[in-house]
Short mmCIF file of N, CA and C in Angstrom, two decimals:
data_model
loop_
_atom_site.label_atom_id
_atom_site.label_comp_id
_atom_site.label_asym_id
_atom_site.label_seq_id
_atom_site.Cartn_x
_atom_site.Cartn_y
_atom_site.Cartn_z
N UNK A 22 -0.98 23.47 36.78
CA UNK A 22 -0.19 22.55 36.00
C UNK A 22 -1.03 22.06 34.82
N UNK A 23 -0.39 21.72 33.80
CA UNK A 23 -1.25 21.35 32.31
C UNK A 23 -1.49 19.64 32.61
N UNK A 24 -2.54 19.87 32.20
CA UNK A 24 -2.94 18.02 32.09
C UNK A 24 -2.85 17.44 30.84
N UNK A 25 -1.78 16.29 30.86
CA UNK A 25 -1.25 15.55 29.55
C UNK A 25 -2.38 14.97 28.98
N UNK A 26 -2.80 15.70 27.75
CA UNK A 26 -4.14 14.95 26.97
C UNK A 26 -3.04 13.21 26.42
N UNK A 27 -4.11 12.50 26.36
CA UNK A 27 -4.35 11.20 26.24
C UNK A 27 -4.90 10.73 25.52
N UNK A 28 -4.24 10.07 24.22
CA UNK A 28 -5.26 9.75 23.38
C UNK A 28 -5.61 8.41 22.79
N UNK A 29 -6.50 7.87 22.85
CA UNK A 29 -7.23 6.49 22.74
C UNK A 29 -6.37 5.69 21.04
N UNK A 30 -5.89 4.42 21.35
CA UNK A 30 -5.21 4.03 20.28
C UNK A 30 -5.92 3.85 19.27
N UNK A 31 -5.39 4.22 18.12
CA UNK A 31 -6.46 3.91 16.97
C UNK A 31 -7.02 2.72 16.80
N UNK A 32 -6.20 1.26 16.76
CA UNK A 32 -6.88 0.75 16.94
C UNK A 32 -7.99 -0.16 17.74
N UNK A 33 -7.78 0.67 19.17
CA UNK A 33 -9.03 0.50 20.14
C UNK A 33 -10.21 1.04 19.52
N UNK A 34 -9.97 2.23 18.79
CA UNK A 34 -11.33 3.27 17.91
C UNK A 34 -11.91 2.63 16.58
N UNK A 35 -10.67 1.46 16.17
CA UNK A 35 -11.08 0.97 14.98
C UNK A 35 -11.92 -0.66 15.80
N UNK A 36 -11.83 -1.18 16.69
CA UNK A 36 -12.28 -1.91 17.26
C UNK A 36 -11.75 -3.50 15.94
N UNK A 37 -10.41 -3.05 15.79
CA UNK A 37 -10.05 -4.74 14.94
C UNK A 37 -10.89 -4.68 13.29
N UNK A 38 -11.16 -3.92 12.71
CA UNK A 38 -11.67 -3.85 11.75
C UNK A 38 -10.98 -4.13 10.80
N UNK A 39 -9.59 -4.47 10.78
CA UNK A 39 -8.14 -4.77 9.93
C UNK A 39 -9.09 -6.32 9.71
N UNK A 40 -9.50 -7.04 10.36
CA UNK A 40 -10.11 -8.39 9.71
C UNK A 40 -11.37 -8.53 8.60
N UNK A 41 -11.78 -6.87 8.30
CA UNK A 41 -12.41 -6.96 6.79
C UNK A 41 -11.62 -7.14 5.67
N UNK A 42 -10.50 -6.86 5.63
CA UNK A 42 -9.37 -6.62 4.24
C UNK A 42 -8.92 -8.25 4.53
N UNK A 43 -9.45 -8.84 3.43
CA UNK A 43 -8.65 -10.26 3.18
C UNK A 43 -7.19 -9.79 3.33
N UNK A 44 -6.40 -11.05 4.24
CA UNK A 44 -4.97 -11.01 3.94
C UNK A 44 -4.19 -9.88 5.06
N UNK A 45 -5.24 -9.37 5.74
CA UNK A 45 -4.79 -8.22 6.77
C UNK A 45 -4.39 -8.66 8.62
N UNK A 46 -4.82 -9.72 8.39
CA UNK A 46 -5.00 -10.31 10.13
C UNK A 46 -3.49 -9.80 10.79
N UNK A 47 -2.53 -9.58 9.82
CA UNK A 47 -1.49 -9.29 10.96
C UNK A 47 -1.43 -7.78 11.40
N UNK A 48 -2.66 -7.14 10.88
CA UNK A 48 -2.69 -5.54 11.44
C UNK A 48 -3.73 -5.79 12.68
N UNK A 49 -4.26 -7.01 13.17
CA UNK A 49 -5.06 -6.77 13.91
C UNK A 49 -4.72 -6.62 15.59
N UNK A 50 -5.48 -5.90 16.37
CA UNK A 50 -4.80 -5.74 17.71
C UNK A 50 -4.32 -6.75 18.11
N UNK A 51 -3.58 -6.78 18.68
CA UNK A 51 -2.17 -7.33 20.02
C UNK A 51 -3.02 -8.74 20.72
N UNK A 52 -4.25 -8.31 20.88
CA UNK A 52 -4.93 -8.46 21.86
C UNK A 52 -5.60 -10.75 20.81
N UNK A 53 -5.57 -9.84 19.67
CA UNK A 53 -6.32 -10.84 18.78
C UNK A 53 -5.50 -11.73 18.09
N UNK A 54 -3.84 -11.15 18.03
CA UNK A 54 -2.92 -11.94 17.28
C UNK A 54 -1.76 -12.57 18.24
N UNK A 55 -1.93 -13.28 19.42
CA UNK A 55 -0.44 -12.97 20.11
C UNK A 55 0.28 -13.71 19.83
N UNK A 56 0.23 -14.07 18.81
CA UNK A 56 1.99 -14.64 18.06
C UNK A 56 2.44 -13.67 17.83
N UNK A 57 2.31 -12.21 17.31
CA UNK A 57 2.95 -11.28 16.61
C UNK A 57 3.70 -10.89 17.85
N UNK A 58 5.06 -10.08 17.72
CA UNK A 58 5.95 -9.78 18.33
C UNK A 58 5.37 -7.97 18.93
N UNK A 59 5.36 -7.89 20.16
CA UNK A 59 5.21 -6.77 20.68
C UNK A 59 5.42 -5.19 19.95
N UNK A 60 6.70 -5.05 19.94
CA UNK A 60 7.44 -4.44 19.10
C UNK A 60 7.25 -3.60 17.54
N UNK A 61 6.88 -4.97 17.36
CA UNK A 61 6.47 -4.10 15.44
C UNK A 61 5.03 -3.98 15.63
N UNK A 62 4.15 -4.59 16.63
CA UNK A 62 2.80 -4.61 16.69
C UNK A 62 2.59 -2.41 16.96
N UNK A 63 3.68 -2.48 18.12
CA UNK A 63 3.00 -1.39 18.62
C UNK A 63 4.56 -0.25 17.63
N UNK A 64 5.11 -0.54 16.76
CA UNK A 64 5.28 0.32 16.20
C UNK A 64 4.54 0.53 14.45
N UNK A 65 3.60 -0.31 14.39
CA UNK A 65 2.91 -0.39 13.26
C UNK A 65 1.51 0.26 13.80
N UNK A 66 1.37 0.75 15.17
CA UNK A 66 -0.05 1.17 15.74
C UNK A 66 0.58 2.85 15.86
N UNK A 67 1.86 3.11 16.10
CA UNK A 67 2.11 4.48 16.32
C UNK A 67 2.30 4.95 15.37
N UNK A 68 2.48 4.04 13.96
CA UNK A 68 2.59 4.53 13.09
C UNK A 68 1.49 5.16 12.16
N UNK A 69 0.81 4.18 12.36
CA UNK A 69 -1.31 4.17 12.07
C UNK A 69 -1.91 5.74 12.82
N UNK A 70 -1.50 6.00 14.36
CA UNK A 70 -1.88 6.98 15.38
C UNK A 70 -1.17 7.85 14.56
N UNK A 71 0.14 8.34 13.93
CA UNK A 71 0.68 9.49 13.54
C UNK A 71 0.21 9.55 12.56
N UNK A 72 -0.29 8.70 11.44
CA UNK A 72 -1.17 8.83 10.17
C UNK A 72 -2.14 9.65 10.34
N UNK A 73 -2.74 8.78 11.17
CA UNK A 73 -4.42 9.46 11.65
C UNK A 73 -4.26 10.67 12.09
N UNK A 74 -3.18 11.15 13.07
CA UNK A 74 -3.23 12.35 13.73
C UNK A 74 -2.67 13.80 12.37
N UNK A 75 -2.00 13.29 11.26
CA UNK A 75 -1.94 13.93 10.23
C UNK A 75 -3.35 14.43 9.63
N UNK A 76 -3.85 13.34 9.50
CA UNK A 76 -5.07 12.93 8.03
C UNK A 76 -6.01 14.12 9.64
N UNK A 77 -5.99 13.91 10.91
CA UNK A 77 -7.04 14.74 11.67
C UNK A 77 -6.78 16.54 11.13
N UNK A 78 -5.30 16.06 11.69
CA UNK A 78 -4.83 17.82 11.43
C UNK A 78 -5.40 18.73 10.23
N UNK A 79 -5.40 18.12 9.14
CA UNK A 79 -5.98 18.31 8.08
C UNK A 79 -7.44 19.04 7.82
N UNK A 80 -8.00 18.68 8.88
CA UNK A 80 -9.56 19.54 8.96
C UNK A 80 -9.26 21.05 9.74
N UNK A 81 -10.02 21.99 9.60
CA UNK A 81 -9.91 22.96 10.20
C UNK A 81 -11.22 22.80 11.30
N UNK A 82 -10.72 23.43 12.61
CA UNK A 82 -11.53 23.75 13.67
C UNK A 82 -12.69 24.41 13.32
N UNK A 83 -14.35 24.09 13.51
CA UNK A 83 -15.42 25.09 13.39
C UNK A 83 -15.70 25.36 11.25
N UNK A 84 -14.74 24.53 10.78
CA UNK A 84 -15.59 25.32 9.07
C UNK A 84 -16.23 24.68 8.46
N UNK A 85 -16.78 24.93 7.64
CA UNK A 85 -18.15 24.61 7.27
C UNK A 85 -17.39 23.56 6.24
N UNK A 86 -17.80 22.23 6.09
CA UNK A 86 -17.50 21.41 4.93
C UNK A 86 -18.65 21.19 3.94
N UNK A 87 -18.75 21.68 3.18
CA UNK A 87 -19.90 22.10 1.78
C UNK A 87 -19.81 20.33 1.11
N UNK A 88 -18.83 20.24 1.08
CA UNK A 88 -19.12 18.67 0.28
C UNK A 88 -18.57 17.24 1.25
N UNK A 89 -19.97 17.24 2.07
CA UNK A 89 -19.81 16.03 3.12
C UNK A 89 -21.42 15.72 2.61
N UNK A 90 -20.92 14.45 2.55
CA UNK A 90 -22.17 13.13 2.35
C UNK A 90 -22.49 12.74 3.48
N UNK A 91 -23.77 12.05 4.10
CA UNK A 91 -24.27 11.58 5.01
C UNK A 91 -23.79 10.19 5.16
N UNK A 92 -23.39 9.62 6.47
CA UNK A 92 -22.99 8.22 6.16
C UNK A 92 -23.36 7.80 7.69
N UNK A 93 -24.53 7.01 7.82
CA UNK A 93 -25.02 6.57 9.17
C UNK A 93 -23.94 5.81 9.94
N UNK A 94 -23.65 5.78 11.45
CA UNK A 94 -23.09 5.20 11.73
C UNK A 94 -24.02 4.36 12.82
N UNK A 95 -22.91 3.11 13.31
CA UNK A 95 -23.71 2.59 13.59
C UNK A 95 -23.43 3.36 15.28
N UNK A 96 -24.79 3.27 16.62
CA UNK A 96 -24.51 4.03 17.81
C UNK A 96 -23.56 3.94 18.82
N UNK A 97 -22.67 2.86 18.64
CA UNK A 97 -22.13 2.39 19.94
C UNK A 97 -20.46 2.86 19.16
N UNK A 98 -20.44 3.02 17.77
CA UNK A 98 -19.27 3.59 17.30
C UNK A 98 -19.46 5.14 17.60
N UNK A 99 -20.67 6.06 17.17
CA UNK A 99 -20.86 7.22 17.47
C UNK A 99 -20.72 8.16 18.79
N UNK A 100 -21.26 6.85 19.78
CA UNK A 100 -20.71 6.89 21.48
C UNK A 100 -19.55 6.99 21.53
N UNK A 101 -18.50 6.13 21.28
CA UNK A 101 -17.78 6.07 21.56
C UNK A 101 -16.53 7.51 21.12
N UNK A 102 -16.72 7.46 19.79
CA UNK A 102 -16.33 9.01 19.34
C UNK A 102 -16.62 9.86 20.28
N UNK A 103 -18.27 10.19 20.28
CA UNK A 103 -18.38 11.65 21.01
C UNK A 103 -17.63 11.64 22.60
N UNK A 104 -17.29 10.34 22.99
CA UNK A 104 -16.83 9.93 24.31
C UNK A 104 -14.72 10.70 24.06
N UNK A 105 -14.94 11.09 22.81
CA UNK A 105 -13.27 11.36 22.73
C UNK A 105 -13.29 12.90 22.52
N UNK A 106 -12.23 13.82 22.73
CA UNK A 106 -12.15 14.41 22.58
C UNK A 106 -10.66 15.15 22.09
N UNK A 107 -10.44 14.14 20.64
CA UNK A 107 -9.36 14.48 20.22
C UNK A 107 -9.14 16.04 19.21
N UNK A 108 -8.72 16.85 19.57
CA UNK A 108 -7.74 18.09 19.39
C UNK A 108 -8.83 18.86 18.97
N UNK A 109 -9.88 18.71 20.04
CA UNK A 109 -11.63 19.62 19.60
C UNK A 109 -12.24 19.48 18.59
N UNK A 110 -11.86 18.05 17.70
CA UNK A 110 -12.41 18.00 16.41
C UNK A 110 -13.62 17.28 16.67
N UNK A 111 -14.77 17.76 15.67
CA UNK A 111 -15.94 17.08 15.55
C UNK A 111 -15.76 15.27 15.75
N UNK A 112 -16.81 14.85 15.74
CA UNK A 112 -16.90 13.34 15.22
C UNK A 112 -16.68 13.16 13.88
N UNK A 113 -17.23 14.04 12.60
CA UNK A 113 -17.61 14.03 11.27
C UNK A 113 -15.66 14.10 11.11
N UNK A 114 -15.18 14.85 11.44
CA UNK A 114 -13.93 14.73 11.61
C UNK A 114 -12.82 14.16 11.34
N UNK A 115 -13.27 13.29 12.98
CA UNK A 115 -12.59 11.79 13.46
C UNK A 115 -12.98 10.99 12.77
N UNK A 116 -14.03 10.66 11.83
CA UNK A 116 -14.68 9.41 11.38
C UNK A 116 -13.54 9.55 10.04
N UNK A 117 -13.74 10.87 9.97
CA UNK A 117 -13.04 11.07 7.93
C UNK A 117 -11.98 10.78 8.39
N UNK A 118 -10.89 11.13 9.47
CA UNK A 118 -9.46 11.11 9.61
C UNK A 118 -8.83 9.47 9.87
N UNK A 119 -10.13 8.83 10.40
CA UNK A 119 -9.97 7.26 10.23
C UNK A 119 -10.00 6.53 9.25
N UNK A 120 -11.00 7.06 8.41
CA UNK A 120 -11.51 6.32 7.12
C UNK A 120 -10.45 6.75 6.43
N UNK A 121 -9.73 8.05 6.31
CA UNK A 121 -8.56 8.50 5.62
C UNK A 121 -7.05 7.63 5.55
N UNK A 122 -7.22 7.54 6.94
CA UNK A 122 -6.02 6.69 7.68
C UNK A 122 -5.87 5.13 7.02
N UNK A 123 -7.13 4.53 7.16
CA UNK A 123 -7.41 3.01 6.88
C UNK A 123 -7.43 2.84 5.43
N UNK A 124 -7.61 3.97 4.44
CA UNK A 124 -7.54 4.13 3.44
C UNK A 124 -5.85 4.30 2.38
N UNK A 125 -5.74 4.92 2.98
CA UNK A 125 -4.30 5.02 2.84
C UNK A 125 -2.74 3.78 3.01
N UNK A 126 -3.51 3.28 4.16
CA UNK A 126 -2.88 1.80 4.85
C UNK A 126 -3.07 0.87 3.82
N UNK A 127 -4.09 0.65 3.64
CA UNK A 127 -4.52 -0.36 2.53
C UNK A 127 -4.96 -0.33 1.42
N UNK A 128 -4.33 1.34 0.59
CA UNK A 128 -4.75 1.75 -1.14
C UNK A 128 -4.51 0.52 -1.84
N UNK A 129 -3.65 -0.50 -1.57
CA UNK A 129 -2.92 -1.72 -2.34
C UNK A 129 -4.11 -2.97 -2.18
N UNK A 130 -4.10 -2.76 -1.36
CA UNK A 130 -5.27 -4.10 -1.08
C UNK A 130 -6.85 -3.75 -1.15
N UNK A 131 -7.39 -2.29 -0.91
CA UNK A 131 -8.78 -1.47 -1.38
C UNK A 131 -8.38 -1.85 -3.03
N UNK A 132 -7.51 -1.44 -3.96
CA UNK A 132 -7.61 -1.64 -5.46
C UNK A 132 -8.40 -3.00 -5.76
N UNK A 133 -8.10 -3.95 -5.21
CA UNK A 133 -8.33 -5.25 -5.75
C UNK A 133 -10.19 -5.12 -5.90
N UNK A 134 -10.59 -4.21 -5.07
CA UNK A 134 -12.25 -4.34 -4.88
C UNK A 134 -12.99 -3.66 -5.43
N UNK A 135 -11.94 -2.56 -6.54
CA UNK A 135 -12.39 -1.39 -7.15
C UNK A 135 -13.09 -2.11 -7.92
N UNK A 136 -14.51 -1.55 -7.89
CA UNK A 136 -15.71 -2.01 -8.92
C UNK A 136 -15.62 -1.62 -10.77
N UNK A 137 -16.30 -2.14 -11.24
CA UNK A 137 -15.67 -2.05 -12.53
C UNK A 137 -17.31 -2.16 -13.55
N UNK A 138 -16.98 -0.66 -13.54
CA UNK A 138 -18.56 -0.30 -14.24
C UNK A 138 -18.69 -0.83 -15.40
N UNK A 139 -20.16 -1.71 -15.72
CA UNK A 139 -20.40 -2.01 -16.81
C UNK A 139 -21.56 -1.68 -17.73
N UNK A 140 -21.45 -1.37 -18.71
CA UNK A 140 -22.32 -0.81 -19.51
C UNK A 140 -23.43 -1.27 -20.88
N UNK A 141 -23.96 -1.25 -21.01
CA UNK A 141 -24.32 -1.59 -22.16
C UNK A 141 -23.91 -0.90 -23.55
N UNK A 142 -23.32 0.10 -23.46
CA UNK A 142 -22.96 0.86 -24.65
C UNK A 142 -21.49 0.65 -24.84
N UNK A 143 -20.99 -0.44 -23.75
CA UNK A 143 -19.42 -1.04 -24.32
C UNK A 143 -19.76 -1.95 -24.93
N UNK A 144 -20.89 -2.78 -24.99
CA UNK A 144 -20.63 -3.61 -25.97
C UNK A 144 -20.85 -3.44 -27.57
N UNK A 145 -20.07 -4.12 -28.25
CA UNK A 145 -20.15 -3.80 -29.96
C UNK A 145 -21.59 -3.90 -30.39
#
């Protein structure tokens, strides 16, 4: 008989990290907000999980990614990844398909922080 893979909610993997984005507290787990209504909580998390499981699909199994930057993580997030084993994808993966995910969720509210290069050769 096939054994129903199981997969860890995103934001158990994001561990509440929705409380870096000023203005975000109502994306934060269930667990941290319980005024919020059941309902939209956990259809705003399946909605986040089908994001993510897109933005995962997106990598191919085993190929070589030529333009990946190094980005330390910290160990008890890295544990916890290698502790998953979602659809045989790396960690390097799962990390991008999150950061993709959380990125996407909040392009509207990431703008506000877009840095704004300054130069000396703008001025007259």
């Amino acid at each position: 008989m096939k054994q129903e893979t199981t997969y860890p909610k995103l934001n158990d993997l994001l561990g509440g990290l929705g409380n870096l984005v000023p203005g975000s507290a109502d994306h934060l787990p269930q667990d941290d907000c319980p005024e919020q209504e059941t309902s939209s909580a956990t259809e705003a998390t399946d909605d986040d999980w089908e994001l993510f499981k897109r933005n995962l699909a997106s990598y191919n199994f085993r190929e070589k990614k030529d333009d990946r930057m190094v980005c330390k993580l910290d160990r008890d997030l890295a544990d916890s990844l290698d502790e998953c084993d979602i659809d045989r994808k790396c960690r390097s993966d799962i990390v991008n398909a999150i950061v993709r995910t959380f990125i996407t969720r909040y392009i509207d509210r990431l703008r506000q922080y877009r840095k704004s290069n300054r130069s000396l050769l703008d001025k007259p």
